[in-house]
Every structure is written in C-alpha cells, then in structure tokens.
Amino acid sequence: MAATRTTASKRVLTLVAHGTIGPRARPAARTQDSQARVVHGDRREDNYFWLRDKDDPRVTAYLEAENAYTAAVMQPMEAFQDALYREILGRIKEDDATVPYRRGNHFYYSRTEKGKQYPIHCRKAAGRMSRGDPARSQRPGRGPSLPRLGAYAVNDDADRLAYTLDYTGFREYTLFVKHLTTGELEPDRIEKVSTVAWSARPGTLLYVSEDAAKRPYRLWRHRLGDASDDLIFEEADELFRVHVWRSRSRAWLFAASRSFTSSEVRYVPATDPAGAWRTVLEREKDHEYDVDHGVGPGTASSTSGPTARAGATSVWCARRSPIHGPSTGPSSSRTART
Amino acid sequence: MIEDVDVFAGHYVTQERDDGLTRLRVTEIASGVSHFVEFPEPTYEVDAEPNAES
C-alpha cells in the first residue's frame, strides 16, 4: 500500500522534472463530447463522459496532469510524508506469518517479508519446506506486472493448486492450475473466474465465472485438461451473485446465490460433483443464511444464520441441523428459522 | 450480531460484533456451553485467518 504511493509520486515527479508539465499549472478536465443520458426518466447532461475511455490518450494525459499538479502542490510536504510513512511502517511487523493449519500431511500458512509487496503462501511437509508463491510465480508477457491473487485451493491429493490471478487491474481473474511437486503449470486457462473449489474426484474442480458486469453468475464443472466445461447452474437474477466452496468437513460442495438481502445454498457430495444438487432452503425475501458442514460428534452439523430485519439491522443466529444426505429435503433446515 | 461462523469437530466459533468490537465466541457443540476469547486490551482488532482444520 505504502510502496504503491511511493511509486506513484516518483512517476509524477519525473514528469515535472522533464518539464513536460508546468509545476503549478492547474489542470482542468475539459467539458467535451457532451452526452445526454436518460435514466429512469431523468435527463442528465454528462460533459465528462469522455473520461470513461481508459485507453483514450486524452484521458491519460489529463490524469498525468492531475498527478503532476498534486505532486507540485504537495512537494513541500514530501519530507513529512516520508517520515510519516516510515513511522507507520515502523509499527508494522514486516516479517510475519499466520498460524499454520494442518490439512492432510501438510501445514499451510502465509507469511510476509520485509520490503516485499505480496504475502507468500507456503506449506510445510514432513519437516521439509516447500514454498509456493502463486502471486509471483507466473508472469505472462502481457499487462502490468502487478498481479493480484484471488481464489486459491489445494486438491485432495495435495499435488495441485488451483488459483486465480488478475493481471489487468480490473478484477478480471484467470484460473491457473499448478502441479505442486514439479512446480509446472497445467495448460488449463479459464477466464473471469471468481471462486473455485476442488471436488473429491481427482482432476475435477468447480468454479464460478463472471458476466460482462463482473457478476459471478455461472457455476461450471471442469476436468483438468478438458477444453470445454459442463455448466451446472446459471443465476438469472441480476441481484444475486454465485459463490462455490467446499465444506470444512470436505464432504460437501456448496454453491450459494446471494443478494444483499436474501440467499439460497445448494449442495452436492464432494465425491459426486456430477450428481444432482439439492437446495438447503429456497430463497425468500429478507432472509439471509449461510451454511457449513463440520465433522462434529454424532452426525454432521451445519449452521445457518436467519435474519430478522428491523430497518437496516439484521440479526444472525447460529443453528445446528443435521444433513442426513442428499435424500433429505430442505424442510429440515426450515427449523433453523427464528 | 453474528458476522461469521466456523464449525470445528467439537466446537463452533462465531465472530460477533458487540459495542463496535469483534468478539470470538467458542461454543462446545455437545453441551452448548460457550465462552468468549479474552483480549488484554479494551480495544483491539481481530480477524479470522484461513483455517482448513476440522
């Protein structure tokens, strides 16, 4: 975060130093290419519509002029900014690590290193450390070299990592699969992926893809190496976003459709990703819930959070209910409602 | 107000918000008995990190 700021201010200072822009020339966004927009019967003149085109050299030039102006005005404060930055950084433990958790024969954790931008995702097995750093390990020769890591998941055999990276800066994530023992990437590439979960069937994973408005809306099943995937579900309601995950027990795959006020969760056994999905509880107005599945005593348990809405306040409650298996209809979960 | 739930083998952990603070309540599934994780200072920030253990 802080290093990004430093880079940005260096860039604008370079422009000023080259004399391309007067240090105190206050830029003004020109009002041009005025467009009238009518939304819900309201007519609006947009004199700045041209600023939407990120590739327009006029837009880039305007933003650079704004940056140069900011740098020039703020120049007397630079020493203070640097002191402030160093003070804030001095209070952050830069060499740090999360608490490792165990899954199978590995301990997984992430850590940060002094002066480095990205957390490093690691695992430790049988006393031997193997490091994976998906955010930095791949740099295709395109786009800015500042990828952002989205979703990541390790398969049941613990030899494949599925992860998503955005190289565009526009939150457009591409799914990659890495062979963890060889470090090689599988040839699979899937665009616009938001969430991913492995099934218990080797080589089969589920993912959600986004539409043009960046709404996660389609749930797919992918077999490693296949060029085409099976569409499991498409969320038609534009208010809902789809999310897929594996239960903590790893026995189930869950897929949720969620709006800001309502949710609907489906599930299928992790061993049968091509099987029929059941619904926990059908979507209802002003009723949100969430589900997970543990390995608790007796039968497995799940929790759900019903909301009771009073104005903008929602109240969530934790509830347990059994999942008896795919033959159980959603009616048993209805008892979770308060 | 519950903000998140993690289900473990013998317990579940709810992330709750109370007086503006995030609180972590650990509930034993079998008995329903729960306790809050204590923090040494009156104000703090706490987040749940990824944890795949069951």
mmCIF file of C-alpha atoms in Angstrom:
data_model
loop_
_atom_site.group_PDB
_atom_site.id
_atom_site.type_symbol
_atom_site.label_atom_id
_atom_site.label_comp_id
_atom_site.label_asym_id
_atom_site.label_seq_id
_atom_site.Cartn_x
_atom_site.Cartn_y
_atom_site.Cartn_z
ATOM 1 C CA MET A 1 0.000 0.000 0.000
ATOM 2 C CA ALA A 2 2.560 2.484 1.120
ATOM 3 C CA ALA A 3 5.041 1.385 -1.536
ATOM 4 C CA THR A 4 2.391 1.969 -4.199
ATOM 5 C CA ARG A 5 2.125 5.550 -3.083
ATOM 6 C CA THR A 6 5.888 5.982 -3.325
ATOM 7 C CA THR A 7 5.932 4.601 -6.854
ATOM 8 C CA ALA A 8 3.116 6.885 -7.946
ATOM 9 C CA SER A 9 4.734 10.009 -6.578
ATOM 10 C CA LYS A 10 8.051 9.124 -8.200
ATOM 11 C CA ARG A 11 6.334 8.791 -11.538
ATOM 12 C CA VAL A 12 4.665 12.201 -11.423
ATOM 13 C CA LEU A 13 7.823 13.847 -10.150
ATOM 14 C CA THR A 14 9.648 12.520 -13.192
ATOM 15 C CA LEU A 15 7.123 14.233 -15.422
ATOM 16 C CA VAL A 16 7.624 17.518 -13.639
ATOM 17 C CA ALA A 17 11.402 17.186 -13.790
ATOM 18 C CA HIS A 18 11.263 16.710 -17.553
ATOM 19 C CA GLY A 19 9.435 19.973 -17.854
ATOM 20 C CA THR A 20 6.579 18.496 -19.837
ATOM 21 C CA ILE A 21 4.072 19.958 -17.430
ATOM 22 C CA GLY A 22 4.287 23.236 -15.636
ATOM 23 C CA PRO A 23 4.601 22.573 -11.919
ATOM 24 C CA ARG A 24 1.793 24.917 -10.916
ATOM 25 C CA ALA A 25 -0.407 24.685 -13.967
ATOM 26 C CA ARG A 26 -3.710 23.570 -12.539
ATOM 27 C CA PRO A 27 -5.276 21.094 -14.961
ATOM 28 C CA ALA A 28 -8.945 21.175 -15.750
ATOM 29 C CA ALA A 29 -10.969 18.351 -17.197
ATOM 30 C CA ARG A 30 -12.329 19.766 -20.394
ATOM 31 C CA THR A 31 -16.023 19.561 -20.934
ATOM 32 C CA GLN A 32 -16.330 17.976 -24.312
ATOM 33 C CA ASP A 33 -18.245 15.359 -26.243
ATOM 34 C CA SER A 34 -21.226 16.130 -24.066
ATOM 35 C CA GLN A 35 -23.674 13.267 -23.922
ATOM 36 C CA ALA A 36 -27.216 13.308 -22.723
ATOM 37 C CA ARG A 37 -28.267 10.260 -20.727
ATOM 38 C CA VAL A 38 -31.826 9.451 -19.759
ATOM 39 C CA VAL A 39 -32.085 7.145 -16.758
ATOM 40 C CA HIS A 40 -35.440 6.439 -15.096
ATOM 41 C CA GLY A 41 -36.902 9.394 -16.948
ATOM 42 C CA ASP A 42 -34.225 11.733 -15.620
ATOM 43 C CA ARG A 43 -32.247 13.546 -18.304
ATOM 44 C CA ARG A 44 -28.644 14.257 -17.419
ATOM 45 C CA GLU A 45 -26.017 16.081 -19.457
ATOM 46 C CA ASP A 46 -22.669 14.382 -18.916
ATOM 47 C CA ASN A 47 -19.869 16.694 -20.001
ATOM 48 C CA TYR A 48 -17.254 14.277 -18.701
ATOM 49 C CA PHE A 49 -18.431 11.148 -20.449
ATOM 50 C CA TRP A 50 -15.158 11.050 -22.380
ATOM 51 C CA LEU A 51 -13.284 10.245 -19.142
ATOM 52 C CA ARG A 52 -14.744 6.721 -19.219
ATOM 53 C CA ASP A 53 -12.455 5.640 -22.032
ATOM 54 C CA LYS A 54 -9.355 4.447 -20.173
ATOM 55 C CA ASP A 55 -7.427 3.920 -23.426
ATOM 56 C CA ASP A 56 -8.015 7.427 -24.761
ATOM 57 C CA PRO A 57 -4.659 9.291 -24.734
ATOM 58 C CA ARG A 58 -6.536 12.467 -23.766
ATOM 59 C CA VAL A 59 -7.725 10.731 -20.581
ATOM 60 C CA THR A 60 -4.212 9.521 -19.753
ATOM 61 C CA ALA A 61 -2.793 12.995 -20.379
ATOM 62 C CA TYR A 62 -5.391 14.577 -18.135
ATOM 63 C CA LEU A 63 -4.694 12.126 -15.287
ATOM 64 C CA GLU A 64 -0.951 12.686 -15.616
ATOM 65 C CA ALA A 65 -1.503 16.432 -15.442
ATOM 66 C CA GLU A 66 -3.588 15.989 -12.287
ATOM 67 C CA ASN A 67 -0.881 13.808 -10.743
ATOM 68 C CA ALA A 68 1.809 16.335 -11.627
ATOM 69 C CA TYR A 69 -0.232 19.148 -10.125
ATOM 70 C CA THR A 70 -0.770 17.162 -6.925
ATOM 71 C CA ALA A 71 2.935 16.378 -6.718
ATOM 72 C CA ALA A 72 3.844 20.039 -7.229
ATOM 73 C CA VAL A 73 1.392 21.296 -4.611
ATOM 74 C CA MET A 74 2.386 18.593 -2.128
ATOM 75 C CA GLN A 75 6.107 18.940 -2.773
ATOM 76 C CA PRO A 76 6.803 20.959 0.416
ATOM 77 C CA MET A 77 5.248 18.096 2.400
ATOM 78 C CA GLU A 78 7.415 15.353 0.929
ATOM 79 C CA ALA A 79 9.854 15.090 3.818
ATOM 80 C CA PHE A 80 6.943 14.860 6.236
ATOM 81 C CA GLN A 81 5.204 12.234 4.082
ATOM 82 C CA ASP A 82 8.314 10.102 4.093
ATOM 83 C CA ALA A 83 8.711 10.477 7.865
ATOM 84 C CA LEU A 84 5.072 9.546 8.349
ATOM 85 C CA TYR A 85 5.415 6.555 6.061
ATOM 86 C CA ARG A 86 8.489 5.352 7.924
ATOM 87 C CA GLU A 87 6.741 5.802 11.252
ATOM 88 C CA ILE A 88 3.708 3.780 10.150
ATOM 89 C CA LEU A 89 5.943 1.098 8.649
ATOM 90 C CA GLY A 90 7.954 1.033 11.872
ATOM 91 C CA ARG A 91 4.850 -0.095 13.738
ATOM 92 C CA ILE A 92 4.173 -2.972 11.343
ATOM 93 C CA LYS A 93 5.863 -6.303 11.791
ATOM 94 C CA GLU A 94 7.034 -6.817 8.215
ATOM 95 C CA ASP A 95 8.470 -10.305 8.693
ATOM 96 C CA ASP A 96 5.315 -12.026 9.858
ATOM 97 C CA ALA A 97 3.411 -15.283 9.435
ATOM 98 C CA THR A 98 -0.080 -16.632 10.009
ATOM 99 C CA VAL A 99 -0.724 -19.541 12.359
ATOM 100 C CA PRO A 100 -0.228 -22.723 10.296
ATOM 101 C CA TYR A 101 -3.182 -25.080 9.912
ATOM 102 C CA ARG A 102 -2.930 -28.722 9.068
ATOM 103 C CA ARG A 103 -4.644 -30.423 6.167
ATOM 104 C CA GLY A 104 -3.556 -33.940 5.357
ATOM 105 C CA ASN A 105 0.219 -34.223 5.526
ATOM 106 C CA HIS A 106 0.944 -30.512 5.255
ATOM 107 C CA PHE A 107 0.866 -27.406 7.351
ATOM 108 C CA TYR A 108 -0.366 -24.394 5.365
ATOM 109 C CA TYR A 109 0.318 -20.772 6.206
ATOM 110 C CA SER A 110 1.247 -17.480 4.608
ATOM 111 C CA ARG A 111 3.950 -15.045 5.550
ATOM 112 C CA THR A 112 5.207 -11.600 4.668
ATOM 113 C CA GLU A 113 8.811 -10.491 4.201
ATOM 114 C CA LYS A 114 10.332 -7.123 4.924
ATOM 115 C CA GLY A 115 10.167 -4.832 1.916
ATOM 116 C CA LYS A 116 8.103 -7.231 -0.208
ATOM 117 C CA GLN A 117 4.683 -6.432 -1.599
ATOM 118 C CA TYR A 118 2.970 -9.814 -1.611
ATOM 119 C CA PRO A 119 2.262 -12.382 1.058
ATOM 120 C CA ILE A 120 3.970 -15.683 0.326
ATOM 121 C CA HIS A 121 1.762 -18.752 0.558
ATOM 122 C CA CYS A 122 3.614 -21.742 1.936
ATOM 123 C CA ARG A 123 3.204 -25.246 3.134
ATOM 124 C CA LYS A 124 5.454 -27.438 5.171
ATOM 125 C CA ALA A 125 5.505 -31.235 4.852
ATOM 126 C CA ALA A 126 7.343 -33.895 6.868
ATOM 127 C CA GLY A 127 9.970 -31.481 8.109
ATOM 128 C CA ARG A 128 10.728 -30.298 4.586
ATOM 129 C CA MET A 129 9.637 -26.865 3.488
ATOM 130 C CA SER A 130 8.263 -26.310 0.031
ATOM 131 C CA ARG A 131 7.296 -22.815 -0.939
ATOM 132 C CA GLY A 132 4.624 -21.729 -3.279
ATOM 133 C CA ASP A 133 4.121 -18.128 -4.232
ATOM 134 C CA PRO A 134 1.373 -18.098 -6.816
ATOM 135 C CA ALA A 135 1.186 -14.328 -6.930
ATOM 136 C CA ARG A 136 4.740 -14.008 -8.181
ATOM 137 C CA SER A 137 5.442 -17.326 -9.821
ATOM 138 C CA GLN A 138 3.667 -16.504 -13.064
ATOM 139 C CA ARG A 139 4.308 -13.508 -15.263
ATOM 140 C CA PRO A 140 2.905 -13.950 -18.731
ATOM 141 C CA GLY A 141 4.317 -11.353 -21.091
ATOM 142 C CA ARG A 142 1.264 -9.161 -21.083
ATOM 143 C CA GLY A 143 -0.315 -6.481 -18.953
ATOM 144 C CA PRO A 144 1.193 -4.788 -15.930
ATOM 145 C CA SER A 145 3.399 -6.976 -13.779
ATOM 146 C CA LEU A 146 1.351 -6.403 -10.635
ATOM 147 C CA PRO A 147 -0.911 -9.416 -10.412
ATOM 148 C CA ARG A 148 -3.457 -9.778 -7.669
ATOM 149 C CA LEU A 149 -4.208 -13.193 -6.191
ATOM 150 C CA GLY A 150 -7.898 -14.035 -5.981
ATOM 151 C CA ALA A 151 -9.065 -17.515 -5.018
ATOM 152 C CA TYR A 152 -6.819 -20.493 -4.338
ATOM 153 C CA ALA A 153 -7.460 -24.116 -3.364
ATOM 154 C CA VAL A 154 -5.362 -27.259 -2.999
ATOM 155 C CA ASN A 155 -6.856 -30.547 -4.218
ATOM 156 C CA ASP A 156 -7.419 -33.670 -2.090
ATOM 157 C CA ASP A 157 -4.229 -35.383 -3.257
ATOM 158 C CA ALA A 158 -2.376 -32.188 -2.217
ATOM 159 C CA ASP A 159 -0.458 -32.104 -5.507
ATOM 160 C CA ARG A 160 -2.391 -29.458 -7.455
ATOM 161 C CA LEU A 161 -3.049 -25.813 -6.643
ATOM 162 C CA ALA A 162 -5.891 -24.035 -8.420
ATOM 163 C CA TYR A 163 -5.609 -20.255 -8.174
ATOM 164 C CA THR A 164 -6.748 -17.092 -9.894
ATOM 165 C CA LEU A 165 -4.700 -14.042 -10.809
ATOM 166 C CA ASP A 166 -5.694 -10.649 -12.158
ATOM 167 C CA TYR A 167 -3.088 -9.038 -14.387
ATOM 168 C CA THR A 168 -5.369 -6.338 -15.750
ATOM 169 C CA GLY A 169 -6.026 -4.216 -12.662
ATOM 170 C CA PHE A 170 -9.730 -4.503 -13.478
ATOM 171 C CA ARG A 171 -10.511 -7.509 -11.286
ATOM 172 C CA GLU A 172 -10.579 -9.927 -14.202
ATOM 173 C CA TYR A 173 -9.153 -13.123 -12.797
ATOM 174 C CA THR A 174 -7.772 -16.033 -14.795
ATOM 175 C CA LEU A 175 -7.702 -19.540 -13.340
ATOM 176 C CA PHE A 176 -4.408 -21.438 -13.392
ATOM 177 C CA VAL A 177 -3.562 -24.887 -12.050
ATOM 178 C CA LYS A 178 -0.087 -25.601 -10.785
ATOM 179 C CA HIS A 179 1.463 -29.011 -10.177
ATOM 180 C CA LEU A 180 2.891 -28.536 -6.702
ATOM 181 C CA THR A 181 5.573 -31.218 -6.781
ATOM 182 C CA THR A 182 7.031 -30.261 -10.182
ATOM 183 C CA GLY A 183 6.155 -26.557 -9.993
ATOM 184 C CA GLU A 184 4.870 -26.756 -13.569
ATOM 185 C CA LEU A 185 1.667 -25.102 -14.710
ATOM 186 C CA GLU A 186 -1.056 -27.219 -16.261
ATOM 187 C CA PRO A 187 -2.163 -25.943 -19.687
ATOM 188 C CA ASP A 188 -5.660 -25.118 -18.366
ATOM 189 C CA ARG A 189 -6.618 -21.432 -18.550
ATOM 190 C CA ILE A 190 -10.084 -20.198 -17.668
ATOM 191 C CA GLU A 191 -11.038 -16.535 -17.844
ATOM 192 C CA LYS A 192 -13.189 -14.421 -15.499
ATOM 193 C CA VAL A 193 -13.215 -16.845 -12.579
ATOM 194 C CA SER A 194 -14.345 -15.621 -9.156
ATOM 195 C CA THR A 195 -14.346 -18.682 -6.865
ATOM 196 C CA VAL A 196 -13.027 -22.224 -7.203
ATOM 197 C CA ALA A 197 -13.376 -25.491 -5.231
ATOM 198 C CA TRP A 198 -11.962 -28.945 -5.860
ATOM 199 C CA SER A 199 -14.242 -31.944 -5.742
ATOM 200 C CA ALA A 200 -13.054 -35.195 -4.148
ATOM 201 C CA ARG A 201 -12.935 -36.725 -7.614
ATOM 202 C CA PRO A 202 -9.342 -36.474 -8.908
ATOM 203 C CA GLY A 203 -8.840 -33.803 -11.544
ATOM 204 C CA THR A 204 -12.332 -32.339 -11.223
ATOM 205 C CA LEU A 205 -12.946 -28.850 -9.903
ATOM 206 C CA LEU A 206 -15.863 -26.438 -9.799
ATOM 207 C CA TYR A 207 -15.658 -22.744 -10.497
ATOM 208 C CA VAL A 208 -17.871 -19.688 -10.926
ATOM 209 C CA SER A 209 -17.447 -17.333 -13.862
ATOM 210 C CA GLU A 210 -18.489 -13.695 -14.196
ATOM 211 C CA ASP A 211 -20.635 -11.939 -16.765
ATOM 212 C CA ALA A 212 -19.745 -8.668 -18.519
ATOM 213 C CA ALA A 213 -20.883 -6.702 -15.443
ATOM 214 C CA LYS A 214 -18.453 -8.726 -13.254
ATOM 215 C CA ARG A 215 -21.317 -10.581 -11.616
ATOM 216 C CA PRO A 216 -20.402 -14.161 -10.666
ATOM 217 C CA TYR A 217 -23.330 -15.978 -12.279
ATOM 218 C CA ARG A 218 -22.378 -19.364 -13.762
ATOM 219 C CA LEU A 219 -21.277 -22.499 -11.908
ATOM 220 C CA TRP A 220 -19.137 -24.851 -14.003
ATOM 221 C CA ARG A 221 -17.521 -28.259 -13.628
ATOM 222 C CA HIS A 222 -14.052 -28.596 -15.148
ATOM 223 C CA ARG A 223 -11.900 -31.668 -15.672
ATOM 224 C CA LEU A 224 -8.190 -30.948 -15.894
ATOM 225 C CA GLY A 225 -7.092 -30.863 -19.494
ATOM 226 C CA ASP A 226 -10.597 -30.531 -20.946
ATOM 227 C CA ALA A 227 -11.212 -27.671 -23.359
ATOM 228 C CA SER A 228 -14.922 -27.437 -22.614
ATOM 229 C CA ASP A 229 -16.710 -27.498 -19.273
ATOM 230 C CA ASP A 230 -20.135 -28.514 -18.004
ATOM 231 C CA LEU A 231 -22.466 -25.710 -16.985
ATOM 232 C CA ILE A 232 -24.147 -26.734 -13.726
ATOM 233 C CA PHE A 233 -26.154 -23.665 -12.890
ATOM 234 C CA GLU A 234 -26.761 -20.142 -14.132
ATOM 235 C CA GLU A 235 -28.111 -17.455 -11.811
ATOM 236 C CA ALA A 236 -30.580 -15.448 -13.856
ATOM 237 C CA ASP A 237 -31.472 -12.846 -11.211
ATOM 238 C CA GLU A 238 -29.107 -9.887 -11.610
ATOM 239 C CA LEU A 239 -29.332 -9.138 -7.880
ATOM 240 C CA PHE A 240 -27.691 -12.458 -6.997
ATOM 241 C CA ARG A 241 -24.048 -13.475 -7.076
ATOM 242 C CA VAL A 242 -22.874 -17.091 -7.072
ATOM 243 C CA HIS A 243 -20.132 -18.482 -4.846
ATOM 244 C CA VAL A 244 -18.788 -22.049 -4.610
ATOM 245 C CA TRP A 245 -16.884 -23.629 -1.699
ATOM 246 C CA ARG A 246 -16.014 -26.938 -0.095
ATOM 247 C CA SER A 247 -17.345 -27.665 3.374
ATOM 248 C CA ARG A 248 -14.927 -27.739 6.280
ATOM 249 C CA SER A 249 -15.645 -31.445 6.628
ATOM 250 C CA ARG A 250 -14.667 -31.700 2.925
ATOM 251 C CA ALA A 251 -17.674 -33.991 2.490
ATOM 252 C CA TRP A 252 -19.798 -31.498 0.555
ATOM 253 C CA LEU A 253 -19.608 -28.883 -2.133
ATOM 254 C CA PHE A 254 -21.763 -25.832 -1.526
ATOM 255 C CA ALA A 255 -22.864 -23.214 -4.034
ATOM 256 C CA ALA A 256 -24.701 -20.120 -2.874
ATOM 257 C CA SER A 257 -26.691 -17.474 -4.695
ATOM 258 C CA ARG A 258 -26.671 -14.341 -2.598
ATOM 259 C CA SER A 259 -28.160 -10.883 -2.872
ATOM 260 C CA PHE A 260 -27.798 -8.192 -0.226
ATOM 261 C CA THR A 261 -30.982 -9.393 1.488
ATOM 262 C CA SER A 262 -31.512 -12.997 0.511
ATOM 263 C CA SER A 263 -29.611 -16.249 -0.005
ATOM 264 C CA GLU A 264 -30.004 -19.756 -1.377
ATOM 265 C CA VAL A 265 -27.468 -22.538 -0.843
ATOM 266 C CA ARG A 266 -27.214 -25.767 -2.849
ATOM 267 C CA TYR A 267 -25.114 -28.803 -2.066
ATOM 268 C CA VAL A 268 -23.801 -31.988 -3.645
ATOM 269 C CA PRO A 269 -21.496 -34.697 -2.228
ATOM 270 C CA ALA A 270 -17.861 -33.777 -2.890
ATOM 271 C CA THR A 271 -17.322 -37.306 -4.209
ATOM 272 C CA ASP A 272 -20.089 -36.853 -6.787
ATOM 273 C CA PRO A 273 -19.558 -33.458 -8.457
ATOM 274 C CA ALA A 274 -21.686 -34.537 -11.428
ATOM 275 C CA GLY A 275 -24.555 -35.529 -9.134
ATOM 276 C CA ALA A 276 -27.870 -33.791 -8.548
ATOM 277 C CA TRP A 277 -27.744 -30.646 -6.410
ATOM 278 C CA ARG A 278 -30.171 -30.178 -3.527
ATOM 279 C CA THR A 279 -31.263 -26.871 -2.066
ATOM 280 C CA VAL A 280 -30.900 -26.192 1.659
ATOM 281 C CA LEU A 281 -33.646 -23.591 1.761
ATOM 282 C CA GLU A 282 -35.145 -21.732 -1.154
ATOM 283 C CA ARG A 283 -34.573 -18.017 -1.384
ATOM 284 C CA GLU A 284 -37.016 -15.792 0.456
ATOM 285 C CA LYS A 285 -37.317 -12.043 0.707
ATOM 286 C CA ASP A 286 -35.238 -10.587 3.576
ATOM 287 C CA HIS A 287 -33.873 -13.931 4.680
ATOM 288 C CA GLU A 288 -30.127 -14.479 4.547
ATOM 289 C CA TYR A 289 -28.446 -17.653 5.672
ATOM 290 C CA ASP A 290 -25.085 -19.347 5.454
ATOM 291 C CA VAL A 291 -24.142 -22.993 5.821
ATOM 292 C CA ASP A 292 -21.107 -25.035 6.651
ATOM 293 C CA HIS A 293 -20.653 -28.691 7.484
ATOM 294 C CA GLY A 294 -18.398 -29.941 10.256
ATOM 295 C CA VAL A 295 -17.297 -33.344 11.427
ATOM 296 C CA GLY A 296 -18.856 -32.893 14.854
ATOM 297 C CA PRO A 297 -19.947 -35.534 17.344
ATOM 298 C CA GLY A 298 -22.734 -37.845 16.331
ATOM 299 C CA THR A 299 -23.982 -36.779 12.962
ATOM 300 C CA ALA A 300 -22.587 -33.918 10.990
ATOM 301 C CA SER A 301 -23.890 -30.487 11.759
ATOM 302 C CA SER A 302 -24.491 -27.331 9.856
ATOM 303 C CA THR A 303 -25.128 -23.793 10.906
ATOM 304 C CA SER A 304 -27.299 -21.244 9.305
ATOM 305 C CA GLY A 305 -27.983 -17.646 10.069
ATOM 306 C CA PRO A 306 -31.514 -16.424 9.602
ATOM 307 C CA THR A 307 -32.053 -12.708 9.663
ATOM 308 C CA ALA A 308 -34.814 -10.817 11.335
ATOM 309 C CA ARG A 309 -34.895 -7.424 9.748
ATOM 310 C CA ALA A 310 -35.757 -4.276 11.631
ATOM 311 C CA GLY A 311 -34.911 -1.388 9.408
ATOM 312 C CA ALA A 312 -31.350 -1.907 8.253
ATOM 313 C CA THR A 313 -30.370 -4.117 11.180
ATOM 314 C CA SER A 314 -30.006 -7.824 10.649
ATOM 315 C CA VAL A 315 -29.759 -10.387 13.405
ATOM 316 C CA TRP A 316 -27.891 -13.588 12.729
ATOM 317 C CA CYS A 317 -28.210 -16.715 14.816
ATOM 318 C CA ALA A 318 -26.074 -19.832 14.753
ATOM 319 C CA ARG A 319 -28.112 -23.003 14.416
ATOM 320 C CA ARG A 320 -27.236 -26.659 14.079
ATOM 321 C CA SER A 321 -29.164 -29.034 11.918
ATOM 322 C CA PRO A 322 -28.315 -32.462 10.576
ATOM 323 C CA ILE A 323 -27.518 -33.205 6.968
ATOM 324 C CA HIS A 324 -28.785 -36.749 6.531
ATOM 325 C CA GLY A 325 -27.617 -36.925 2.965
ATOM 326 C CA PRO A 326 -28.951 -35.983 -0.426
ATOM 327 C CA SER A 327 -32.279 -37.669 0.321
ATOM 328 C CA THR A 328 -33.033 -35.021 2.951
ATOM 329 C CA GLY A 329 -35.198 -32.264 1.635
ATOM 330 C CA PRO A 330 -34.834 -28.625 2.612
ATOM 331 C CA SER A 331 -37.723 -28.837 5.072
ATOM 332 C CA SER A 332 -35.477 -29.969 7.940
ATOM 333 C CA SER A 333 -33.457 -26.787 7.622
ATOM 334 C CA ARG A 334 -36.509 -24.637 7.993
ATOM 335 C CA THR A 335 -36.395 -25.277 11.733
ATOM 336 C CA ALA A 336 -33.316 -23.052 11.719
ATOM 337 C CA ARG A 337 -35.536 -20.041 11.174
ATOM 338 C CA THR A 338 -36.314 -17.928 14.217
ATOM 339 C CA MET B 1 -24.728 -9.778 15.869
ATOM 340 C CA ILE B 2 -23.045 -12.785 14.277
ATOM 341 C CA GLU B 3 -20.724 -11.984 11.386
ATOM 342 C CA ASP B 4 -19.158 -15.365 10.667
ATOM 343 C CA VAL B 5 -19.202 -18.990 11.815
ATOM 344 C CA ASP B 6 -16.504 -21.681 11.731
ATOM 345 C CA VAL B 7 -17.514 -25.255 12.529
ATOM 346 C CA PHE B 8 -14.876 -27.491 14.118
ATOM 347 C CA ALA B 9 -15.052 -31.095 15.312
ATOM 348 C CA GLY B 10 -16.183 -30.407 18.861
ATOM 349 C CA HIS B 11 -16.844 -26.678 18.781
ATOM 350 C CA TYR B 12 -18.058 -23.914 16.594
ATOM 351 C CA VAL B 13 -16.672 -20.383 16.683
ATOM 352 C CA THR B 14 -18.824 -17.373 15.990
ATOM 353 C CA GLN B 15 -17.390 -13.998 15.125
ATOM 354 C CA GLU B 16 -19.727 -11.499 16.747
ATOM 355 C CA ARG B 17 -19.878 -7.734 16.963
ATOM 356 C CA ASP B 18 -20.743 -6.059 20.221
ATOM 357 C CA ASP B 19 -20.198 -2.407 21.199
ATOM 358 C CA GLY B 20 -18.258 -1.986 17.957
ATOM 359 C CA LEU B 21 -15.799 -4.731 18.886
ATOM 360 C CA THR B 22 -15.357 -8.072 17.169
ATOM 361 C CA ARG B 23 -15.700 -10.885 19.683
ATOM 362 C CA LEU B 24 -14.914 -14.557 19.210
ATOM 363 C CA ARG B 25 -17.267 -16.952 20.965
ATOM 364 C CA VAL B 26 -16.306 -20.614 21.243
ATOM 365 C CA THR B 27 -19.261 -22.946 21.744
ATOM 366 C CA GLU B 28 -18.999 -26.625 22.567
ATOM 367 C CA ILE B 29 -21.393 -28.386 20.217
ATOM 368 C CA ALA B 30 -22.333 -31.233 22.561
ATOM 369 C CA SER B 31 -23.173 -29.108 25.605
ATOM 370 C CA GLY B 32 -23.934 -25.732 24.060
ATOM 371 C CA VAL B 33 -21.645 -24.138 26.666
ATOM 372 C CA SER B 34 -19.756 -21.154 25.303
ATOM 373 C CA HIS B 35 -17.085 -18.665 26.272
ATOM 374 C CA PHE B 36 -15.544 -15.600 24.688
ATOM 375 C CA VAL B 37 -11.872 -15.369 23.786
ATOM 376 C CA GLU B 38 -10.381 -12.766 26.118
ATOM 377 C CA PHE B 39 -8.178 -9.938 24.955
ATOM 378 C CA PRO B 40 -5.834 -7.993 27.213
ATOM 379 C CA GLU B 41 -6.815 -4.512 25.999
ATOM 380 C CA PRO B 42 -10.179 -2.738 25.972
ATOM 381 C CA THR B 43 -9.990 -2.031 22.233
ATOM 382 C CA TYR B 44 -8.464 -4.279 19.615
ATOM 383 C CA GLU B 45 -8.885 -5.652 16.117
ATOM 384 C CA VAL B 46 -9.221 -9.343 15.470
ATOM 385 C CA ASP B 47 -9.715 -11.264 12.235
ATOM 386 C CA ALA B 48 -10.169 -14.948 11.499
ATOM 387 C CA GLU B 49 -7.422 -16.303 9.238
ATOM 388 C CA PRO B 50 -7.993 -19.190 6.812
ATOM 389 C CA ASN B 51 -8.008 -22.492 8.664
ATOM 390 C CA ALA B 52 -8.986 -25.726 6.984
ATOM 391 C CA GLU B 53 -8.671 -27.905 10.068
ATOM 392 C CA SER B 54 -11.791 -29.667 11.142
#
